[in-house]
GROMACS .gro file of C-alpha atoms in nm:
model
  338
    1LEU     CA    1   1.881  -0.558   4.334
    2ARG     CA    2   1.636  -0.829   4.224
    3TYR     CA    3   1.275  -0.764   4.130
    4GLU     CA    4   0.972  -0.941   3.986
    5ALA     CA    5   0.638  -0.828   3.849
    6ASN     CA    6   0.327  -1.009   3.729
    7ALA     CA    7   0.026  -0.880   3.540
    8ARG     CA    8  -0.291  -1.009   3.380
    9SER     CA    9  -0.473  -0.873   3.076
   10GLY     CA   10  -0.758  -1.040   2.894
   11GLU     CA   11  -0.727  -1.416   2.941
   12GLY     CA   12  -0.347  -1.408   2.958
   13ASP     CA   13  -0.067  -1.313   3.193
   14ILE     CA   14   0.290  -1.189   3.184
   15ASN     CA   15   0.589  -1.229   3.418
   16ILE     CA   16   0.888  -0.993   3.441
   17GLN     CA   17   1.201  -1.084   3.636
   18GLY     CA   18   1.521  -0.882   3.654
   19GLN     CA   19   1.828  -0.786   3.846
   20THR     CA   20   2.052  -0.479   3.854
   21GLN     CA   21   2.407  -0.466   3.985
   22LEU     CA   22   2.441  -0.161   4.206
   23ASN     CA   23   2.777  -0.070   4.056
   24ALA     CA   24   2.810   0.276   3.904
   25ALA     CA   25   3.158   0.202   3.768
   26LYS     CA   26   3.012  -0.074   3.550
   27LYS     CA   27   2.718   0.151   3.449
   28TRP     CA   28   2.452  -0.041   3.649
   29PRO     CA   29   2.437  -0.366   3.447
   30THR     CA   30   2.074  -0.485   3.425
   31ASN     CA   31   1.919  -0.808   3.296
   32ILE     CA   32   1.545  -0.847   3.247
   33ASN     CA   33   1.346  -1.151   3.127
   34ILE     CA   34   0.990  -1.115   3.003
   35LYS     CA   35   0.767  -1.418   2.951
   36GLY     CA   36   0.396  -1.437   2.896
   37LYS     CA   37   0.107  -1.624   2.738
   38ALA     CA   38  -0.191  -1.476   2.549
   39PHE     CA   39  -0.135  -1.139   2.718
   40GLU     CA   40  -0.374  -0.880   2.572
   41VAL     CA   41  -0.176  -0.568   2.476
   42ALA     CA   42  -0.447  -0.388   2.276
   43ARG     CA   43  -0.826  -0.374   2.279
   44ILE     CA   44  -0.934  -0.072   2.076
   45PRO     CA   45  -1.160  -0.038   1.769
   46GLU     CA   46  -0.856  -0.054   1.539
   47ALA     CA   47  -0.682  -0.352   1.701
   48ARG     CA   48  -0.724  -0.642   1.940
   49VAL     CA   49  -0.391  -0.816   1.995
   50GLU     CA   50  -0.266  -1.092   2.224
   51ILE     CA   51   0.104  -1.179   2.255
   52SER     CA   52   0.313  -1.454   2.413
   53PRO     CA   53   0.658  -1.296   2.457
   54ASP     CA   54   0.987  -1.460   2.552
   55LEU     CA   55   1.242  -1.179   2.562
   56ALA     CA   56   1.581  -1.121   2.723
   57ILE     CA   57   1.685  -0.757   2.776
   58ASN     CA   58   2.032  -0.644   2.874
   59ILE     CA   59   2.095  -0.280   2.975
   60GLN     CA   60   2.436  -0.133   3.044
   61GLY     CA   61   2.495   0.239   3.035
   62ASN     CA   62   2.323   0.380   2.728
   63GLU     CA   63   2.308   0.043   2.546
   64ILE     CA   64   1.999  -0.175   2.536
   65ARG     CA   65   2.014  -0.521   2.379
   66ILE     CA   66   1.692  -0.715   2.319
   67ASN     CA   67   1.675  -1.074   2.195
   68GLY     CA   68   1.401  -1.335   2.178
   69GLU     CA   69   1.066  -1.389   2.014
   70ILE     CA   70   0.706  -1.275   2.033
   71ASN     CA   71   0.427  -1.513   1.939
   72VAL     CA   72   0.104  -1.347   1.828
   73PRO     CA   73  -0.168  -1.612   1.867
   74VAL     CA   74  -0.461  -1.371   1.819
   75ALA     CA   75  -0.487  -1.038   1.639
   76ASN     CA   76  -0.769  -0.854   1.466
   77LEU     CA   77  -0.636  -0.545   1.290
   78GLN     CA   78  -0.865  -0.289   1.132
   79PRO     CA   79  -0.671   0.038   1.083
   80LYS     CA   80  -0.841   0.361   0.986
   81ASP     CA   81  -0.804   0.460   0.622
   82VAL     CA   82  -0.582   0.770   0.628
   83SER     CA   83  -0.484   0.759   0.259
   84SER     CA   84  -0.663   1.089   0.197
   85ALA     CA   85  -0.524   1.265   0.504
   86VAL     CA   86  -0.320   1.581   0.455
   87THR     CA   87   0.043   1.531   0.557
   88VAL     CA   88   0.282   1.791   0.695
   89SER     CA   89   0.475   1.978   0.427
   90ASP     CA   90   0.847   1.899   0.399
   91ASP     CA   91   0.939   2.265   0.454
   92VAL     CA   92   0.763   2.295   0.793
   93VAL     CA   93   0.995   2.421   1.068
   94ILE     CA   94   0.898   2.383   1.436
   95VAL     CA   95   1.004   2.705   1.609
   96GLY     CA   96   1.186   2.644   1.936
   97ASP     CA   97   1.244   2.275   1.866
   98THR     CA   98   1.581   2.174   2.015
   99GLU     CA   99   1.771   1.850   2.014
  100ALA     CA  100   1.781   1.650   2.335
  101THR     CA  101   2.097   1.714   2.534
  102GLU     CA  102   2.081   1.385   2.723
  103GLU     CA  103   2.280   1.092   2.595
  104GLN     CA  104   2.049   0.890   2.370
  105MET     CA  105   1.996   0.520   2.431
  106GLN     CA  106   2.149   0.286   2.171
  107ILE     CA  107   1.912  -0.001   2.095
  108PHE     CA  108   2.031  -0.331   1.948
  109ALA     CA  109   1.748  -0.577   1.886
  110ARG     CA  110   1.686  -0.909   1.717
  111ILE     CA  111   1.327  -1.017   1.770
  112LYS     CA  112   1.141  -1.295   1.592
  113ILE     CA  113   0.768  -1.229   1.549
  114ILE     CA  114   0.557  -1.540   1.485
  115LEU     CA  115   0.196  -1.507   1.370
  116GLY     CA  116  -0.051  -1.767   1.494
  117ASN     CA  117  -0.356  -1.907   1.315
  118ARG     CA  118  -0.597  -1.640   1.439
  119VAL     CA  119  -0.443  -1.325   1.293
  120ARG     CA  120  -0.669  -1.129   1.057
  121PHE     CA  121  -0.642  -0.792   0.882
  122PHE     CA  122  -0.936  -0.581   0.764
  123GLY     CA  123  -0.881  -0.260   0.572
  124TYR     CA  124  -0.803  -0.084   0.246
  125GLY     CA  125  -1.028  -0.327   0.058
  126PHE     CA  126  -0.849  -0.635   0.198
  127ASP     CA  127  -0.986  -0.899   0.432
  128GLY     CA  128  -0.770  -1.199   0.510
  129GLN     CA  129  -0.587  -1.430   0.747
  130LEU     CA  130  -0.213  -1.380   0.789
  131GLY     CA  131   0.059  -1.621   0.894
  132GLY     CA  132   0.435  -1.674   0.884
  133ASP     CA  133   0.717  -1.514   1.081
  134ILE     CA  134   0.980  -1.244   1.042
  135THR     CA  135   1.291  -1.154   1.239
  136ILE     CA  136   1.328  -0.780   1.300
  137ILE     CA  137   1.681  -0.644   1.337
  138GLU     CA  138   1.753  -0.303   1.489
  139ASN     CA  139   2.093  -0.132   1.505
  140PRO     CA  140   2.162   0.229   1.609
  141GLY     CA  141   2.175   0.479   1.324
  142LYS     CA  142   2.055   0.227   1.065
  143PRO     CA  143   1.711   0.152   0.917
  144THR     CA  144   1.519  -0.133   1.079
  145THR     CA  145   1.558  -0.447   0.865
  146ALA     CA  146   1.394  -0.789   0.857
  147ASN     CA  147   1.427  -1.148   0.737
  148GLY     CA  148   1.151  -1.402   0.680
  149GLU     CA  149   0.806  -1.385   0.523
  150LEU     CA  150   0.445  -1.309   0.602
  151LYS     CA  151   0.185  -1.523   0.424
  152ILE     CA  152  -0.172  -1.460   0.322
  153VAL     CA  153  -0.328  -1.789   0.428
  154GLU     CA  154  -0.656  -1.688   0.266
  155GLY     CA  155  -0.785  -1.351   0.166
  156ARG     CA  156  -1.007  -1.136  -0.049
  157TYR     CA  157  -0.950  -0.798  -0.206
  158ARG     CA  158  -1.229  -0.570  -0.328
  159ALA     CA  159  -1.153  -0.326  -0.608
  160TYR     CA  160  -1.370  -0.158  -0.873
  161GLY     CA  161  -1.677  -0.321  -0.723
  162GLN     CA  162  -1.536  -0.673  -0.767
  163ARG     CA  163  -1.409  -0.927  -0.516
  164LEU     CA  164  -1.081  -1.097  -0.598
  165ASP     CA  165  -0.963  -1.407  -0.414
  166ILE     CA  166  -0.597  -1.403  -0.313
  167ASN     CA  167  -0.392  -1.722  -0.317
  168ASP     CA  168  -0.018  -1.787  -0.306
  169GLY     CA  169   0.024  -1.449  -0.136
  170ARG     CA  170   0.335  -1.354   0.059
  171ALA     CA  171   0.542  -1.055   0.160
  172PHE     CA  172   0.904  -1.158   0.208
  173TYR     CA  173   1.212  -0.996   0.360
  174SER     CA  174   1.577  -1.063   0.274
  175GLY     CA  175   1.757  -0.821   0.499
  176GLY     CA  176   1.602  -0.508   0.348
  177PRO     CA  177   1.402  -0.230   0.519
  178VAL     CA  178   1.104  -0.352   0.719
  179THR     CA  179   0.884  -0.096   0.538
  180ASN     CA  180   0.959  -0.235   0.189
  181PRO     CA  181   0.906  -0.612   0.165
  182GLY     CA  182   0.911  -0.802  -0.161
  183LEU     CA  183   0.575  -0.914  -0.299
  184ASP     CA  184   0.462  -1.240  -0.458
  185MET     CA  185   0.084  -1.259  -0.487
  186ARG     CA  186  -0.196  -1.369  -0.717
  187ALA     CA  187  -0.547  -1.223  -0.703
  188ILE     CA  188  -0.802  -1.408  -0.917
  189ARG     CA  189  -1.163  -1.389  -1.029
  190THR     CA  190  -1.357  -1.677  -1.182
  191VAL     CA  191  -1.624  -1.603  -1.444
  192GLN     CA  192  -1.796  -1.929  -1.545
  193ASP     CA  193  -1.504  -2.144  -1.670
  194ILE     CA  194  -1.264  -1.850  -1.718
  195ILE     CA  195  -1.003  -1.754  -1.459
  196VAL     CA  196  -0.857  -1.403  -1.474
  197GLY     CA  197  -0.636  -1.223  -1.228
  198LEU     CA  198  -0.338  -1.013  -1.129
  199LYS     CA  199   0.018  -1.122  -1.059
  200ILE     CA  200   0.180  -0.882  -0.813
  201GLY     CA  201   0.559  -0.880  -0.781
  202GLY     CA  202   0.836  -0.633  -0.709
  203SER     CA  203   0.819  -0.459  -0.372
  204VAL     CA  204   0.579  -0.239  -0.177
  205ASN     CA  205   0.758   0.075  -0.298
  206SER     CA  206   0.788  -0.046  -0.659
  207PRO     CA  207   0.520  -0.307  -0.731
  208ARG     CA  208   0.489  -0.483  -1.067
  209ILE     CA  209   0.138  -0.585  -1.167
  210GLU     CA  210   0.059  -0.810  -1.461
  211LEU     CA  211  -0.262  -0.960  -1.598
  212PHE     CA  212  -0.307  -1.331  -1.661
  213SER     CA  213  -0.591  -1.558  -1.772
  214GLN     CA  214  -0.685  -1.922  -1.820
  215PRO     CA  215  -0.748  -1.989  -2.106
  216ALA     CA  216  -0.500  -1.735  -2.242
  217MET     CA  217  -0.643  -1.416  -2.397
  218ASP     CA  218  -0.509  -1.070  -2.474
  219GLN     CA  219  -0.468  -0.809  -2.200
  220ALA     CA  220  -0.768  -0.596  -2.296
  221GLU     CA  221  -1.002  -0.896  -2.289
  222THR     CA  222  -0.852  -1.018  -1.961
  223LEU     CA  223  -0.905  -0.676  -1.801
  224SER     CA  224  -1.264  -0.671  -1.924
  225TYR     CA  225  -1.341  -1.002  -1.754
  226LEU     CA  226  -1.157  -0.889  -1.440
  227ILE     CA  227  -1.335  -0.553  -1.405
  228LEU     CA  228  -1.669  -0.615  -1.576
  229GLY     CA  229  -1.712  -0.991  -1.572
  230ARG     CA  230  -1.785  -1.010  -1.946
  231PRO     CA  231  -1.607  -0.977  -2.282
  232MET     CA  232  -1.510  -0.633  -2.410
  233GLU     CA  233  -1.730  -0.657  -2.720
  234SER     CA  234  -2.043  -0.642  -2.503
  235SER     CA  235  -1.919  -0.340  -2.304
  236SER     CA  236  -2.045   0.018  -2.321
  237GLN     CA  237  -1.840   0.337  -2.350
  238GLU     CA  238  -1.868   0.394  -1.974
  239ASP     CA  239  -1.731   0.043  -1.921
  240GLY     CA  240  -1.439   0.136  -2.145
  241GLN     CA  241  -1.362   0.438  -1.928
  242ALA     CA  242  -1.366   0.220  -1.616
  243MET     CA  243  -1.133  -0.034  -1.777
  244ALA     CA  244  -0.889   0.229  -1.902
  245GLY     CA  245  -0.888   0.399  -1.562
  246ALA     CA  246  -0.816   0.064  -1.395
  247ALA     CA  247  -0.528  -0.011  -1.633
  248LEU     CA  248  -0.364   0.320  -1.549
  249ALA     CA  249  -0.452   0.343  -1.179
  250LEU     CA  250  -0.335  -0.012  -1.101
  251GLY     CA  251   0.001   0.059  -1.263
  252LEU     CA  252  -0.025  -0.248  -1.483
  253ALA     CA  253   0.278  -0.347  -1.686
  254GLY     CA  254   0.218  -0.180  -2.022
  255GLY     CA  255  -0.086  -0.006  -1.873
  256ASP     CA  256  -0.048   0.307  -2.086
  257THR     CA  257  -0.044   0.104  -2.409
  258LEU     CA  258  -0.334  -0.106  -2.288
  259ALA     CA  259  -0.536   0.204  -2.197
  260ARG     CA  260  -0.477   0.354  -2.542
  261ARG     CA  261  -0.592   0.033  -2.705
  262ILE     CA  262  -0.910   0.034  -2.498
  263GLY     CA  263  -0.961   0.398  -2.589
  264GLN     CA  264  -0.932   0.320  -2.961
  265ARG     CA  265  -1.182   0.036  -2.919
  266PHE     CA  266  -1.437   0.282  -2.783
  267GLY     CA  267  -1.361   0.564  -3.025
  268PHE     CA  268  -1.127   0.792  -2.825
  269ASP     CA  269  -0.839   0.969  -3.002
  270GLU     CA  270  -0.650   1.025  -2.677
  271LEU     CA  271  -0.648   0.846  -2.342
  272ARG     CA  272  -0.385   0.917  -2.078
  273VAL     CA  273  -0.325   1.017  -1.717
  274ASP     CA  274  -0.289   1.392  -1.671
  275THR     CA  275  -0.116   1.540  -1.363
  276SER     CA  276  -0.208   1.889  -1.247
  277GLU     CA  277   0.027   2.145  -1.091
  278ALA     CA  278  -0.133   2.070  -0.754
  279GLY     CA  279  -0.028   1.704  -0.784
  280GLY     CA  280  -0.372   1.554  -0.860
  281SER     CA  281  -0.413   1.288  -1.128
  282SER     CA  282  -0.705   1.235  -1.364
  283LEU     CA  283  -0.792   1.005  -1.651
  284LEU     CA  284  -0.815   1.217  -1.965
  285LEU     CA  285  -1.030   1.101  -2.257
  286GLY     CA  286  -1.023   1.307  -2.574
  287ARG     CA  287  -1.175   1.303  -2.923
  288TYR     CA  288  -1.170   1.522  -3.233
  289LEU     CA  289  -1.527   1.623  -3.318
  290SER     CA  290  -1.393   1.783  -3.636
  291PRO     CA  291  -1.042   1.843  -3.776
  292ARG     CA  292  -1.033   2.173  -3.582
  293LEU     CA  293  -1.249   2.100  -3.275
  294TYR     CA  294  -1.112   1.882  -2.995
  295LEU     CA  295  -1.304   1.786  -2.679
  296SER     CA  296  -1.161   1.611  -2.373
  297TYR     CA  297  -1.311   1.492  -2.047
  298GLY     CA  298  -1.108   1.434  -1.727
  299VAL     CA  299  -1.212   1.209  -1.437
  300GLY     CA  300  -1.018   1.230  -1.110
  301LEU     CA  301  -0.845   0.903  -1.015
  302VAL     CA  302  -0.838   0.995  -0.646
  303ASP     CA  303  -1.068   1.293  -0.592
  304ALA     CA  304  -1.419   1.310  -0.735
  305THR     CA  305  -1.340   1.590  -0.979
  306ASN     CA  306  -1.449   1.624  -1.341
  307THR     CA  307  -1.319   1.867  -1.602
  308ILE     CA  308  -1.416   1.944  -1.961
  309ASN     CA  309  -1.169   2.098  -2.203
  310VAL     CA  310  -1.240   2.236  -2.550
  311ARG     CA  311  -0.978   2.339  -2.806
  312TYR     CA  312  -1.055   2.505  -3.139
  313ASP     CA  313  -0.791   2.579  -3.404
  314LEU     CA  314  -0.864   2.920  -3.555
  315THR     CA  315  -0.550   2.897  -3.770
  316LYS     CA  316  -0.238   2.680  -3.769
  317GLN     CA  317  -0.082   2.913  -3.511
  318LEU     CA  318  -0.384   3.043  -3.316
  319GLN     CA  319  -0.598   2.833  -3.083
  320VAL     CA  320  -0.880   2.902  -2.838
  321ILE     CA  321  -0.877   2.679  -2.528
  322GLY     CA  322  -1.155   2.661  -2.268
  323GLU     CA  323  -1.182   2.465  -1.941
  324SER     CA  324  -1.471   2.396  -1.704
  325GLY     CA  325  -1.437   2.211  -1.375
  326ASP     CA  326  -1.319   2.325  -1.032
  327THR     CA  327  -1.213   2.641  -1.212
  328HIS     CA  328  -1.344   2.799  -1.531
  329GLY     CA  329  -1.144   2.990  -1.785
  330ALA     CA  330  -1.034   3.040  -2.143
  331ASP     CA  331  -0.701   3.110  -2.313
  332LEU     CA  332  -0.590   3.232  -2.650
  333LEU     CA  333  -0.275   3.046  -2.754
  334TYR     CA  334  -0.043   3.161  -3.032
  335THR     CA  335   0.234   2.923  -3.141
  336ILE     CA  336   0.555   3.025  -3.316
  337LYS     CA  337   0.769   2.750  -3.469
  338ARG     CA  338   1.143   2.810  -3.509
   0.00000   0.00000   0.00000
């Protein structure tokens, strides 16, 4: 049985040719070839994508083998920001959900995806042109892996009200999971004759972020130029809070030590990230107003929540603690040392 199909979408077209041997004993061997040029596969607010595929598909029984490449000459990707969406709890059980009784198809694939010179991504503070190619490898029962690299040809990233230019940016694969590429990027900001920026290494799941500057300066001063665009000595206390929050939220190498140093510069006795029982994180700034009276202020790193905590030492063992924020309350704490 031979068959052929043609279709047009956008300015492009696609051709599908195949044949199936009508032989049940051999499990109906089927070969399909798919070729196309600038075929539009998506035109929605979140994505406009054209592809030029050249794929060979072999089907026999419950096995599907796919080989070839897909060129992507044009793509504009602008995904919705779902970072604050509520996900399904791990302990959710779907009542009545049963496993499929039919024999599942086993997919073996090796597909090279090549990005053209008109591929752009907009979202999550990033705007840039992408390039490069990766080969995606799929085997039954194993995670999808990849080889190759995707490049940031030119791009900009906006964070803390500042625009950083990205150069030498790439996400590379060496046979690992397709969801966890390695990172090698530099995001810079130029203030007069001073260049400051971030070096991003590691992987998507475990990134390593370091500060750098030209001419060389210490980390606190570099962060000040990066976030504020001026030296730390001319910064206010609010600027110090923003810098310390950035050091902790960005996960900078040595960020906790850097945040404490910034806190000391602006007169805080304590500066750290505090995690609540509900899983929220906040930047906590604290100071002793007297040897017995301690005041701290928490600013949510993700949610716009603010809390104020007061602690007063009545004796060495007895303390009064009060909190005001989403909830209000007070505690009397008695400590016994053994």
